[in-house]
PDB file of N, CA and C in Angstrom:
ATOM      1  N   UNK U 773      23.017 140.222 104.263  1.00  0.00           N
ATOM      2  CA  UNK U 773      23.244 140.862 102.990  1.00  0.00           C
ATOM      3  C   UNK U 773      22.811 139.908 101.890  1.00  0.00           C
ATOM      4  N   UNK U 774      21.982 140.199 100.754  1.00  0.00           N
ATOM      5  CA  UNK U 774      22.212 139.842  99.133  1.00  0.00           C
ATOM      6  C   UNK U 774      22.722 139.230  98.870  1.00  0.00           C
ATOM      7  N   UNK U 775      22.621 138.008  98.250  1.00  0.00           N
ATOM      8  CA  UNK U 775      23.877 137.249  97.418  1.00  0.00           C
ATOM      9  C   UNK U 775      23.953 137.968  96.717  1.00  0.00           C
ATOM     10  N   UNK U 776      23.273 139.037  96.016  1.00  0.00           N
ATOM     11  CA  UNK U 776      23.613 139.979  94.954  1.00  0.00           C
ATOM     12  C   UNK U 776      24.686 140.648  95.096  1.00  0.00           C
ATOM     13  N   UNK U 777      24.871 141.377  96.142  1.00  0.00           N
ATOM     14  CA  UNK U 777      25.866 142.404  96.657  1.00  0.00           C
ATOM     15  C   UNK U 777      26.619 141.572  98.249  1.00  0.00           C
ATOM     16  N   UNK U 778      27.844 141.916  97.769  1.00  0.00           N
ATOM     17  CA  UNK U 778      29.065 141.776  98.575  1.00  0.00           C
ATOM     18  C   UNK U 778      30.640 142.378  98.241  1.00  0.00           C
ATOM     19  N   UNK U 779      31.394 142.523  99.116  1.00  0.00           N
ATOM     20  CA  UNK U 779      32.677 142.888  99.530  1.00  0.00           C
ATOM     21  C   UNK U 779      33.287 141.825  99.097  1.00  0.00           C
ATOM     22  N   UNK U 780      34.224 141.670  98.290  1.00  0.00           N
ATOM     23  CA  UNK U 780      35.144 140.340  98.030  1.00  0.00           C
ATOM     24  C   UNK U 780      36.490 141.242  97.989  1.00  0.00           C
ATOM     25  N   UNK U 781      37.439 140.948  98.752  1.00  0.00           N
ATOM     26  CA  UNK U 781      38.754 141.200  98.892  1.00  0.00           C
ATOM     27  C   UNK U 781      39.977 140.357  98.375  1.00  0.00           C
ATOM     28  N   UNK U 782      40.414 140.805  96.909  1.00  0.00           N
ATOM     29  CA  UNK U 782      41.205 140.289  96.307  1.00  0.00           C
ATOM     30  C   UNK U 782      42.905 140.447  96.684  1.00  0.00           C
ATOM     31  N   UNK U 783      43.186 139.893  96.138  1.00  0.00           N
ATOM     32  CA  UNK U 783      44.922 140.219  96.091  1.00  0.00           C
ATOM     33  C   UNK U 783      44.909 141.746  95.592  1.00  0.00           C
ATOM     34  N   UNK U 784      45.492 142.347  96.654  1.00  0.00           N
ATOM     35  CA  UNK U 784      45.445 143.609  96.019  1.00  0.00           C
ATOM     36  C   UNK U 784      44.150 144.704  94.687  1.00  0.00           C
ATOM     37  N   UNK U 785      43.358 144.042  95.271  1.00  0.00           N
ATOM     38  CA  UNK U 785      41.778 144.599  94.444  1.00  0.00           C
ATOM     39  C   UNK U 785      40.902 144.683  95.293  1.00  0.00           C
ATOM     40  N   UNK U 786      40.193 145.534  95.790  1.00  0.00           N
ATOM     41  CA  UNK U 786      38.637 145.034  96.027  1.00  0.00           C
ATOM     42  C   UNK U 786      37.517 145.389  95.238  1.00  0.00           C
ATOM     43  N   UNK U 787      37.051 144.347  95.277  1.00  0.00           N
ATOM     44  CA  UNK U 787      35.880 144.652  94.199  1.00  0.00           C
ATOM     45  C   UNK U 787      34.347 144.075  95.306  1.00  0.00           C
ATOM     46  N   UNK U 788      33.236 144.820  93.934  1.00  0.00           N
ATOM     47  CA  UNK U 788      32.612 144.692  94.916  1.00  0.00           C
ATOM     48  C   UNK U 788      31.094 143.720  93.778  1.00  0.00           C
ATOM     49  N   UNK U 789      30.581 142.900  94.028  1.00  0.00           N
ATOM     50  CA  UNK U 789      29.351 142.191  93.178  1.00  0.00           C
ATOM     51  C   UNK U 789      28.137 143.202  93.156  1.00  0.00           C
ATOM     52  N   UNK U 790      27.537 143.784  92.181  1.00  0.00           N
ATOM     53  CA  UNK U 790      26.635 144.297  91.839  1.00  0.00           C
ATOM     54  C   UNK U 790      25.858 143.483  91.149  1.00  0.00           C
ATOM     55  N   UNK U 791      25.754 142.891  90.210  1.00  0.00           N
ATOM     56  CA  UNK U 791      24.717 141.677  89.619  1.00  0.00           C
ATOM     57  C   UNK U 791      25.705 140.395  89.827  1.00  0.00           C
ATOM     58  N   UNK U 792      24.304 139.647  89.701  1.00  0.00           N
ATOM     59  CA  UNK U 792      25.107 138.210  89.742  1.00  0.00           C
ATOM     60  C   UNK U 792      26.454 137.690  88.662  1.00  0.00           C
ATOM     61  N   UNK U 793      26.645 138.118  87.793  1.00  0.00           N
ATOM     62  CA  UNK U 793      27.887 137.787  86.728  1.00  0.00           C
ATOM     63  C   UNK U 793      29.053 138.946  86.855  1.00  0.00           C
ATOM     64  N   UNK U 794      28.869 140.185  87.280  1.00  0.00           N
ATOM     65  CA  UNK U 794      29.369 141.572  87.061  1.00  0.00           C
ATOM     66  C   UNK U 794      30.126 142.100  88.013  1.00  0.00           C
ATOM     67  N   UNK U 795      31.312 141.764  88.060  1.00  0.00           N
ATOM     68  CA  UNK U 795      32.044 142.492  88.978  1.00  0.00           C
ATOM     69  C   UNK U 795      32.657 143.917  88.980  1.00  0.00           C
ATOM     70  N   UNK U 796      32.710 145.246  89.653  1.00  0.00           N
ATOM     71  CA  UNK U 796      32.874 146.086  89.472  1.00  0.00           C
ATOM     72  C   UNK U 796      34.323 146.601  90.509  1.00  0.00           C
ATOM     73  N   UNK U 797      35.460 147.409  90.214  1.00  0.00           N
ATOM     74  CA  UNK U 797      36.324 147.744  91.009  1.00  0.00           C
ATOM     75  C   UNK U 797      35.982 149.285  91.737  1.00  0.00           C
ATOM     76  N   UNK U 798      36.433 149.134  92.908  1.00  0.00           N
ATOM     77  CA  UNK U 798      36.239 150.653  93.214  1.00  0.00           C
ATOM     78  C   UNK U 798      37.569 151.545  92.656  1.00  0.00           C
ATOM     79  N   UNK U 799      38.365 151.021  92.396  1.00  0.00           N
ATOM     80  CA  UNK U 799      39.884 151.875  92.497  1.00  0.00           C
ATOM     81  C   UNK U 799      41.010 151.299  91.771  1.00  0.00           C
ATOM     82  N   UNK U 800      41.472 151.646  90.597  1.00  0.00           N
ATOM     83  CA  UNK U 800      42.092 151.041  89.898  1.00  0.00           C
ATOM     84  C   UNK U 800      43.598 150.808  90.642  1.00  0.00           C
ATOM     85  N   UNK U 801      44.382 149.891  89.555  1.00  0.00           N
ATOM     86  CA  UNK U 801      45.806 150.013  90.177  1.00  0.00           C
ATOM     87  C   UNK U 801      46.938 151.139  90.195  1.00  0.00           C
ATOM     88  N   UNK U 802      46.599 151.854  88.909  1.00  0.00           N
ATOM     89  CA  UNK U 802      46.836 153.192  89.312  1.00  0.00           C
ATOM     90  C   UNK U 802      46.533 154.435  90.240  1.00  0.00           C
ATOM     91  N   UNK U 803      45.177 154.528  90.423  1.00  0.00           N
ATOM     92  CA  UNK U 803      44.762 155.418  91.476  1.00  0.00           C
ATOM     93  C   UNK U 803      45.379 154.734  92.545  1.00  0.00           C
ATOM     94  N   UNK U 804      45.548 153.601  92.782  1.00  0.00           N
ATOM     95  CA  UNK U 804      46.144 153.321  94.502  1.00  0.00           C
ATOM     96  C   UNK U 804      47.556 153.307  94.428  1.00  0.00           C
ATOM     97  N   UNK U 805      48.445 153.273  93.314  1.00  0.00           N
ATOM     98  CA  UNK U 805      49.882 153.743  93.286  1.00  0.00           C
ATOM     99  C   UNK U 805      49.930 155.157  93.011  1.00  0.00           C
ATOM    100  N   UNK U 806      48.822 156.356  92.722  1.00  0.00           N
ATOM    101  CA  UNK U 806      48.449 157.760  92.964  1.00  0.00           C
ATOM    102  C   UNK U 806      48.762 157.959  94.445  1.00  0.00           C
ATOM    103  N   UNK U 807      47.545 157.375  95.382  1.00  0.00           N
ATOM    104  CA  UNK U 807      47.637 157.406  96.788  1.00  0.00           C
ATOM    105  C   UNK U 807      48.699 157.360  97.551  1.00  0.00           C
ATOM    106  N   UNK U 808      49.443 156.102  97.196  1.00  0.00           N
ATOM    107  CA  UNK U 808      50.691 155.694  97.494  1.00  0.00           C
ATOM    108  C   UNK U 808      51.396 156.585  98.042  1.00  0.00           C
ATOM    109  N   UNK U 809      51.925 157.089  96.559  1.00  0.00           N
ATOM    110  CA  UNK U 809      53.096 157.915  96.265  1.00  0.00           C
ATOM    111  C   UNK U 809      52.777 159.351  96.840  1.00  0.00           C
ATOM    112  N   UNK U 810      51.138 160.120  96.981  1.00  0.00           N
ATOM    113  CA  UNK U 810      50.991 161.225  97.458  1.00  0.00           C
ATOM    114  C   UNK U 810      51.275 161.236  98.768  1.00  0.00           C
ATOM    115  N   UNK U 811      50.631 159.897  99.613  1.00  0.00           N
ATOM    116  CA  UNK U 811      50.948 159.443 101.115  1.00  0.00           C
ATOM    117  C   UNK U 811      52.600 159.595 101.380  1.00  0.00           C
ATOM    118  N   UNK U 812      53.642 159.243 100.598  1.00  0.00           N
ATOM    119  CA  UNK U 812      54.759 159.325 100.132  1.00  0.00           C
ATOM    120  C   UNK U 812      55.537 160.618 100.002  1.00  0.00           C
ATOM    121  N   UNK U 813      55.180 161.355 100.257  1.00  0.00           N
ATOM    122  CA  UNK U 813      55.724 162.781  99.336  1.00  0.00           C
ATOM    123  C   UNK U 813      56.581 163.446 100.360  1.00  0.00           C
ATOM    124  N   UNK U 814      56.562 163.578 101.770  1.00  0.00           N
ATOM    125  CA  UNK U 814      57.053 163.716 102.583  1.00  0.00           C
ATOM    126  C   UNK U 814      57.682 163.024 103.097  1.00  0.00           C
ATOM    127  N   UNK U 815      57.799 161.414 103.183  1.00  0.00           N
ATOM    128  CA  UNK U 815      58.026 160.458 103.827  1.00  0.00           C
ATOM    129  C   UNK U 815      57.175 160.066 104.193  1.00  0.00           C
ATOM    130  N   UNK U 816      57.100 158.706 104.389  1.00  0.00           N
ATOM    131  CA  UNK U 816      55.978 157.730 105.580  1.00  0.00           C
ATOM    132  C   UNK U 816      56.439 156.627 105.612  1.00  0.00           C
ATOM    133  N   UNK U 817      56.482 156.051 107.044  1.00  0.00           N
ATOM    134  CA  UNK U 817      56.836 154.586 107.007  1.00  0.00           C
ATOM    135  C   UNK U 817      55.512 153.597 106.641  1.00  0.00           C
ATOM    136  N   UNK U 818      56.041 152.396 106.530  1.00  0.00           N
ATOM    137  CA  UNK U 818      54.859 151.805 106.045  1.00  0.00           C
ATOM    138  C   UNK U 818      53.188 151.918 106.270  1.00  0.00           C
ATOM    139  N   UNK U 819      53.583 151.973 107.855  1.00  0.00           N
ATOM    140  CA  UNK U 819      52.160 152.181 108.464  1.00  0.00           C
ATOM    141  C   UNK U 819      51.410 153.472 108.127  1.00  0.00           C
ATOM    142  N   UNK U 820      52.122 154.369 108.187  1.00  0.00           N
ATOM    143  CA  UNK U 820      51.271 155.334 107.713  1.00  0.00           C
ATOM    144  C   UNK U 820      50.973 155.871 106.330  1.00  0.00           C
ATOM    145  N   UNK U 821      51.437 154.643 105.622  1.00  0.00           N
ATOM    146  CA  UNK U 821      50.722 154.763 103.958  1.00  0.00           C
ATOM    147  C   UNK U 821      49.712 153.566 104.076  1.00  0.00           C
ATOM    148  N   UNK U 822      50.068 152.679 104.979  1.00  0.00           N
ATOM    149  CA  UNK U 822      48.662 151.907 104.619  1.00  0.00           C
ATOM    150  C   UNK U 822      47.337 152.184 105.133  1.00  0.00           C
ATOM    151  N   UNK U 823      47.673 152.728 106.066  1.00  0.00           N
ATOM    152  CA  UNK U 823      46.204 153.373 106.512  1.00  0.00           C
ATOM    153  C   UNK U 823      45.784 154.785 105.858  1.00  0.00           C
ATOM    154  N   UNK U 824      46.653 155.248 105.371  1.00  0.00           N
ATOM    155  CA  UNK U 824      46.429 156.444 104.642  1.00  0.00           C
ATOM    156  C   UNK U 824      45.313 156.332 103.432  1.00  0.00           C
ATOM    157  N   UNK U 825      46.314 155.047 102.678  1.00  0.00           N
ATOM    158  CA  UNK U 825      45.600 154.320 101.149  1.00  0.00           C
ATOM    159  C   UNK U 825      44.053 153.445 102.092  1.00  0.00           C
ATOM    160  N   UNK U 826      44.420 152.658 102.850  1.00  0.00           N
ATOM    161  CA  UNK U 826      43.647 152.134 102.828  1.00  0.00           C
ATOM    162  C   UNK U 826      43.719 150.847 102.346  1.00  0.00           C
ATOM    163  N   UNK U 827      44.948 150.234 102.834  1.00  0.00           N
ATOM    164  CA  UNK U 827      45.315 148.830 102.262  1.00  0.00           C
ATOM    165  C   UNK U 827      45.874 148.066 103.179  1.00  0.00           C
ATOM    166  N   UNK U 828      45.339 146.609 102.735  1.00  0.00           N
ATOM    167  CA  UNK U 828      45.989 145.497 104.033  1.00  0.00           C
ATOM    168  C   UNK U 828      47.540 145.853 103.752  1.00  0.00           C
ATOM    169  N   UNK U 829      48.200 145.176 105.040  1.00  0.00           N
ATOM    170  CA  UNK U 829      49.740 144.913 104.318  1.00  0.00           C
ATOM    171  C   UNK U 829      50.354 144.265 103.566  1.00  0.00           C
ATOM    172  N   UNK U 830      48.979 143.050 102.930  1.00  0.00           N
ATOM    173  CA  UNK U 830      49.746 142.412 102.055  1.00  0.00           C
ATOM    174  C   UNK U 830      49.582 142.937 100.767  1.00  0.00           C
ATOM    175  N   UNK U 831      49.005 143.925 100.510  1.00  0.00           N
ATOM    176  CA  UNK U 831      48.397 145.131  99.083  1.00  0.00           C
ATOM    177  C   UNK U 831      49.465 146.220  99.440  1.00  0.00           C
ATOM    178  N   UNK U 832      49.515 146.363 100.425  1.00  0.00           N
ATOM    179  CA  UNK U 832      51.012 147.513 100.575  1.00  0.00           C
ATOM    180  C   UNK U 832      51.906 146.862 100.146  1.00  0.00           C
ATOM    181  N   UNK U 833      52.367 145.434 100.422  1.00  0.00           N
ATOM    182  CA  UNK U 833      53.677 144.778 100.072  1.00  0.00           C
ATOM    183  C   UNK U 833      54.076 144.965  98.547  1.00  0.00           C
ATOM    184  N   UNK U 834      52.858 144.138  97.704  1.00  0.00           N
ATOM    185  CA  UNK U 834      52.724 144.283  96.589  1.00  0.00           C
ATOM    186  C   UNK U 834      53.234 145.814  95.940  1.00  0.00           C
ATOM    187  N   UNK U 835      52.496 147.094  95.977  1.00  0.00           N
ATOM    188  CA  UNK U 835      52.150 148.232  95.743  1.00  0.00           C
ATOM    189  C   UNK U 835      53.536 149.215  96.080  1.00  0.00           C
ATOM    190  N   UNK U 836      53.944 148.518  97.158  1.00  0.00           N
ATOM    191  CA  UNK U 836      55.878 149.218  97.556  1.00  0.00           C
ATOM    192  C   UNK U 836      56.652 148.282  96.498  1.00  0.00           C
ATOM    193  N   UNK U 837      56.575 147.488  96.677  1.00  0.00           N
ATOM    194  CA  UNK U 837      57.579 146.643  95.446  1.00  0.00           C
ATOM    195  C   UNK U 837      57.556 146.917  94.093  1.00  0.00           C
ATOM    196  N   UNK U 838      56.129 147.360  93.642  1.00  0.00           N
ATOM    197  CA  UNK U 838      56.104 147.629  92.396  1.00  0.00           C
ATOM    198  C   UNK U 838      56.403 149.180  92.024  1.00  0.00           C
ATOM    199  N   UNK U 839      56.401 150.008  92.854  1.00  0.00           N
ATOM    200  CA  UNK U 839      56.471 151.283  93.342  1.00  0.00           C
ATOM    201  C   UNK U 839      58.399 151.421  93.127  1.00  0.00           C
ATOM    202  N   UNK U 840      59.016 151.017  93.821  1.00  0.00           N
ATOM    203  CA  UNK U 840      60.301 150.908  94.442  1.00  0.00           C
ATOM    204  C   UNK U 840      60.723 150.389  92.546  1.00  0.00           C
ATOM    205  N   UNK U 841      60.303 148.762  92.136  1.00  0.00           N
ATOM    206  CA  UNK U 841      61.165 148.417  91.413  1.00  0.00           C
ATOM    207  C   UNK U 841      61.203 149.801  89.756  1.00  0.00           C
ATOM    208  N   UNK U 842      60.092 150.495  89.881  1.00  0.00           N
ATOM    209  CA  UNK U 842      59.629 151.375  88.523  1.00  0.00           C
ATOM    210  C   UNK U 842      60.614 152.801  88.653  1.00  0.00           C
ATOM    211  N   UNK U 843      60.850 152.708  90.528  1.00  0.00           N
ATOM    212  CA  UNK U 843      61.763 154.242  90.793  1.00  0.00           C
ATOM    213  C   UNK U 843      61.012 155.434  91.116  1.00  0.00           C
ATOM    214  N   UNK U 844      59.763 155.340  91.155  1.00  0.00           N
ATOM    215  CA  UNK U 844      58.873 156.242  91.634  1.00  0.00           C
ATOM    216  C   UNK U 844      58.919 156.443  93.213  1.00  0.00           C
ATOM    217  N   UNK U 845      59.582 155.811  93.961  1.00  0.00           N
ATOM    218  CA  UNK U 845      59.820 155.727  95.599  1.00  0.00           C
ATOM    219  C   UNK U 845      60.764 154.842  96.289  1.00  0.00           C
ATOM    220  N   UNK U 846      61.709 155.872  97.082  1.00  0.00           N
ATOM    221  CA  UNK U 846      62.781 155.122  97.423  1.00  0.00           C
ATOM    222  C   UNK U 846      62.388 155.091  99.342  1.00  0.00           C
ATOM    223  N   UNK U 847      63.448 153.603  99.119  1.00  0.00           N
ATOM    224  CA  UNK U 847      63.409 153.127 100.822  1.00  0.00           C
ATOM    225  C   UNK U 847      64.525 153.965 101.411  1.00  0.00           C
ATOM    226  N   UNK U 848      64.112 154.739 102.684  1.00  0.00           N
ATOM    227  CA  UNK U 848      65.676 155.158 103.146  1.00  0.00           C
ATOM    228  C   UNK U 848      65.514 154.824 104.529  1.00  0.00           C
ATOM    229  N   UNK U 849      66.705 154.813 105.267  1.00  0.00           N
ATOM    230  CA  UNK U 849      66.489 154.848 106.796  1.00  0.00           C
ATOM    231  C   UNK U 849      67.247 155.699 107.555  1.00  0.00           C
ATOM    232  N   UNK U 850      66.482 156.097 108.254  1.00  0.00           N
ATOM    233  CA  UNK U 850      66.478 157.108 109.406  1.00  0.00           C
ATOM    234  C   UNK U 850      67.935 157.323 109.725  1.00  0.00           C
ATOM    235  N   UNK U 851      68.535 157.846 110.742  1.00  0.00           N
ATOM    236  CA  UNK U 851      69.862 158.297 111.025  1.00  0.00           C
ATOM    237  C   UNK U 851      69.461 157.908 112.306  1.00  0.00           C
ATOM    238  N   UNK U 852      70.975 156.326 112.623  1.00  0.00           N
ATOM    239  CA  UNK U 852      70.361 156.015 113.902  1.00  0.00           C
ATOM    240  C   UNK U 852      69.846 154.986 113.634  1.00  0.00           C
ATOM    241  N   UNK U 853      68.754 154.634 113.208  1.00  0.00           N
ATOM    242  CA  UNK U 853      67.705 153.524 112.839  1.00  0.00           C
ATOM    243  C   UNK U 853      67.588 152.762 111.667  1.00  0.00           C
ATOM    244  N   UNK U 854      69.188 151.916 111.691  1.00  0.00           N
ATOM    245  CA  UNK U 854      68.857 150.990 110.652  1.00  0.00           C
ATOM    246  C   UNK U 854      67.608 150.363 110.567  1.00  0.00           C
ATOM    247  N   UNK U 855      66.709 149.762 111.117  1.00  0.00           N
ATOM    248  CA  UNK U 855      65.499 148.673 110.997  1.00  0.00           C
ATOM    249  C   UNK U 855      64.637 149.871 110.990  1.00  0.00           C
ATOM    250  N   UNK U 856      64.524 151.199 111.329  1.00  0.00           N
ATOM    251  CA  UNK U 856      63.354 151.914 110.748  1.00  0.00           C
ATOM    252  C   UNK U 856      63.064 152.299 109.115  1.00  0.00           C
ATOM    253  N   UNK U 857      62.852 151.486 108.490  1.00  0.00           N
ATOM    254  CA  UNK U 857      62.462 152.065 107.003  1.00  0.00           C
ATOM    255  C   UNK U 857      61.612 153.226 106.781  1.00  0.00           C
ATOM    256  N   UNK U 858      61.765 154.155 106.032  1.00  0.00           N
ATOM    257  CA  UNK U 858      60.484 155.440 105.636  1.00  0.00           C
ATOM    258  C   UNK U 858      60.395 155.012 104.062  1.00  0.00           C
ATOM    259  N   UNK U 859      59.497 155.435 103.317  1.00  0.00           N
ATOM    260  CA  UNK U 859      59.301 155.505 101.810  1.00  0.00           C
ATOM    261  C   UNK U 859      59.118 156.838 101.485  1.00  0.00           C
ATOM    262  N   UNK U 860      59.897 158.020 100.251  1.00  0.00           N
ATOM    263  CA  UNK U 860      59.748 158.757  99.982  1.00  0.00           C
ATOM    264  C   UNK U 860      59.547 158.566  98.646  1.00  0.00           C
ATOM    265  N   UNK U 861      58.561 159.768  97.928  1.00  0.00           N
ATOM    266  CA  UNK U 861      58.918 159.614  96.473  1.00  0.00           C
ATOM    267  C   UNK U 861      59.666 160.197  95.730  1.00  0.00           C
ATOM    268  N   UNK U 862      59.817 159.548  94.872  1.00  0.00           N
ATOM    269  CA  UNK U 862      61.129 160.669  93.994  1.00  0.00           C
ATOM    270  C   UNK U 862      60.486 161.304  92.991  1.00  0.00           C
ATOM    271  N   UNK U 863      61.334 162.474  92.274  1.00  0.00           N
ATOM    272  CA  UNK U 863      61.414 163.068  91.358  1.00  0.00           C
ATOM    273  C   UNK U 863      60.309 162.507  90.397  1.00  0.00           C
ATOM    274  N   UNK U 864      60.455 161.377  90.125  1.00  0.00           N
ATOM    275  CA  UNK U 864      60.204 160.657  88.583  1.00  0.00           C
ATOM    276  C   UNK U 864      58.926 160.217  89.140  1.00  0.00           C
ATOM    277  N   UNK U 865      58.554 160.000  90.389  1.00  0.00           N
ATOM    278  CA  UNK U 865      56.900 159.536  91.273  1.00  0.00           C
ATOM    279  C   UNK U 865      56.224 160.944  91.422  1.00  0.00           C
ATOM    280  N   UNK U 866      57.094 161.974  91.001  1.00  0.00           N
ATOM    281  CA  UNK U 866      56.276 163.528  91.438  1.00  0.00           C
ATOM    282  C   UNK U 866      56.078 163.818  90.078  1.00  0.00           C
ATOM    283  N   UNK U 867      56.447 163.423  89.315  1.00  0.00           N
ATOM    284  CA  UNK U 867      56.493 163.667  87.543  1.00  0.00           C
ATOM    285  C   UNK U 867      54.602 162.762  87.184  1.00  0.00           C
ATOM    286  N   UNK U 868      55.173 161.420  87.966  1.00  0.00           N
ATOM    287  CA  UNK U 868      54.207 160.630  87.586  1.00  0.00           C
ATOM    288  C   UNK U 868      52.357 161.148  88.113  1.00  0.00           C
ATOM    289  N   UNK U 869      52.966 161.627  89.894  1.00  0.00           N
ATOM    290  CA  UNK U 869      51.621 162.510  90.434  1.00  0.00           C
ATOM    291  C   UNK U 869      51.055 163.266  89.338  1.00  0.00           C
ATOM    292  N   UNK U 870      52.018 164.259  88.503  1.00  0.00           N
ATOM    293  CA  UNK U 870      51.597 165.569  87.697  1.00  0.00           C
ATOM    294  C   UNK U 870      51.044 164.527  87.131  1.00  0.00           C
ATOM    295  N   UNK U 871      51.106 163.750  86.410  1.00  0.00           N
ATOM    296  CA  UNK U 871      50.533 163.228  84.901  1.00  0.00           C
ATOM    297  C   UNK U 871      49.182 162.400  84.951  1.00  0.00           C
ATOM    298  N   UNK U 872      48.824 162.132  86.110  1.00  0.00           N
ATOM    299  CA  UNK U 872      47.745 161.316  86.827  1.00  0.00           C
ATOM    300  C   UNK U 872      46.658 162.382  87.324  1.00  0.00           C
ATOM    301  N   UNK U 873      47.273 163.318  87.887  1.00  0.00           N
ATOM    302  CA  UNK U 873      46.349 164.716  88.090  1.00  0.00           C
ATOM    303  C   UNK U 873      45.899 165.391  86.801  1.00  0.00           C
ATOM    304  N   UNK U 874      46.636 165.016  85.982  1.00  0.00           N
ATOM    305  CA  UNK U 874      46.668 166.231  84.606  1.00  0.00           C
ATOM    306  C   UNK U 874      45.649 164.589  84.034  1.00  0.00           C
ATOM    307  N   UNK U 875      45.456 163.917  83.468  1.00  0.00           N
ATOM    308  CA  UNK U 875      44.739 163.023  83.257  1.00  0.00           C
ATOM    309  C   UNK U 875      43.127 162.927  83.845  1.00  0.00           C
ATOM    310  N   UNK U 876      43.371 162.748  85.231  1.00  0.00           N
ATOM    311  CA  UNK U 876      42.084 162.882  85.451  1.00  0.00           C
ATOM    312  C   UNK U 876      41.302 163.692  85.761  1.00  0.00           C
ATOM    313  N   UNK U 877      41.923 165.441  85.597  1.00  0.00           N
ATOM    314  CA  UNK U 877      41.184 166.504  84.857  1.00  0.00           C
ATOM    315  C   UNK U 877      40.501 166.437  83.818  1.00  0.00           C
ATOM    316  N   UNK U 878      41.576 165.654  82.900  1.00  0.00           N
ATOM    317  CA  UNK U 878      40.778 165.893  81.693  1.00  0.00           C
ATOM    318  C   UNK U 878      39.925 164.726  81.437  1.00  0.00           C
ATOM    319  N   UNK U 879      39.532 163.827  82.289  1.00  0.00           N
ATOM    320  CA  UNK U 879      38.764 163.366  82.156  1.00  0.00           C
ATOM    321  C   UNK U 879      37.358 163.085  83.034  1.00  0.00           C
ATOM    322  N   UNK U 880      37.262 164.297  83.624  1.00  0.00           N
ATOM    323  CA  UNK U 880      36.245 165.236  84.173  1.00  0.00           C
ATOM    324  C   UNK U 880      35.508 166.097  83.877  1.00  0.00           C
TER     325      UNK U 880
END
């Protein structure tokens, strides 16, 4: 490959080099707390939001914590299964879906 073009995998970013000075993101931090929380809507344990989104676990770690501390998605566990965690979203993360959908309509 290009020194021009490459994959660089940030803390929770990937971006990708298009010219030599110019870095470009594919996916903001909102669209991937969008994903999140839609992956979310039913329940999912961790694993199946990170492969859903499309994120290491240490970008899930990040992305649940910041998720969890705002109230947009709560941790619950199973009946039976203390050590099984699920993530659902709440109310106020289904408020937030509408407003992210209604946004990037209109900016289409």
């Amino acid at each position: 490959m290009g020194a021009l073009f490459g994959v660089y995998l940030m803390t929770s970013k990937i971006r990708v080099r298009t010219e030599p000075h110019r870095v470009v993101r594919k996916r903001s931090d909102i669209d991937i707390m969008a994903n999140v929380l839609s992956a979310a809507k039913k329940g999912a344990k961790k694993t199946r939001i990170m492969y859903s989104c499309n994120l290491s676990h240490s970008q899930l770690q990040v992305y649940l914590q910041i998720l969890l501390e705002m109230g947009f998605l709560a941790s619950n566990s199973k009946k039976g299964d203390a050590n099984l965690n699920y993530f659902k979203t709440t109310s106020k993360g289904l408020e937030f879906l509408d407003a992210y959908r209604a946004l990037k309509s209109l900016m289409t």
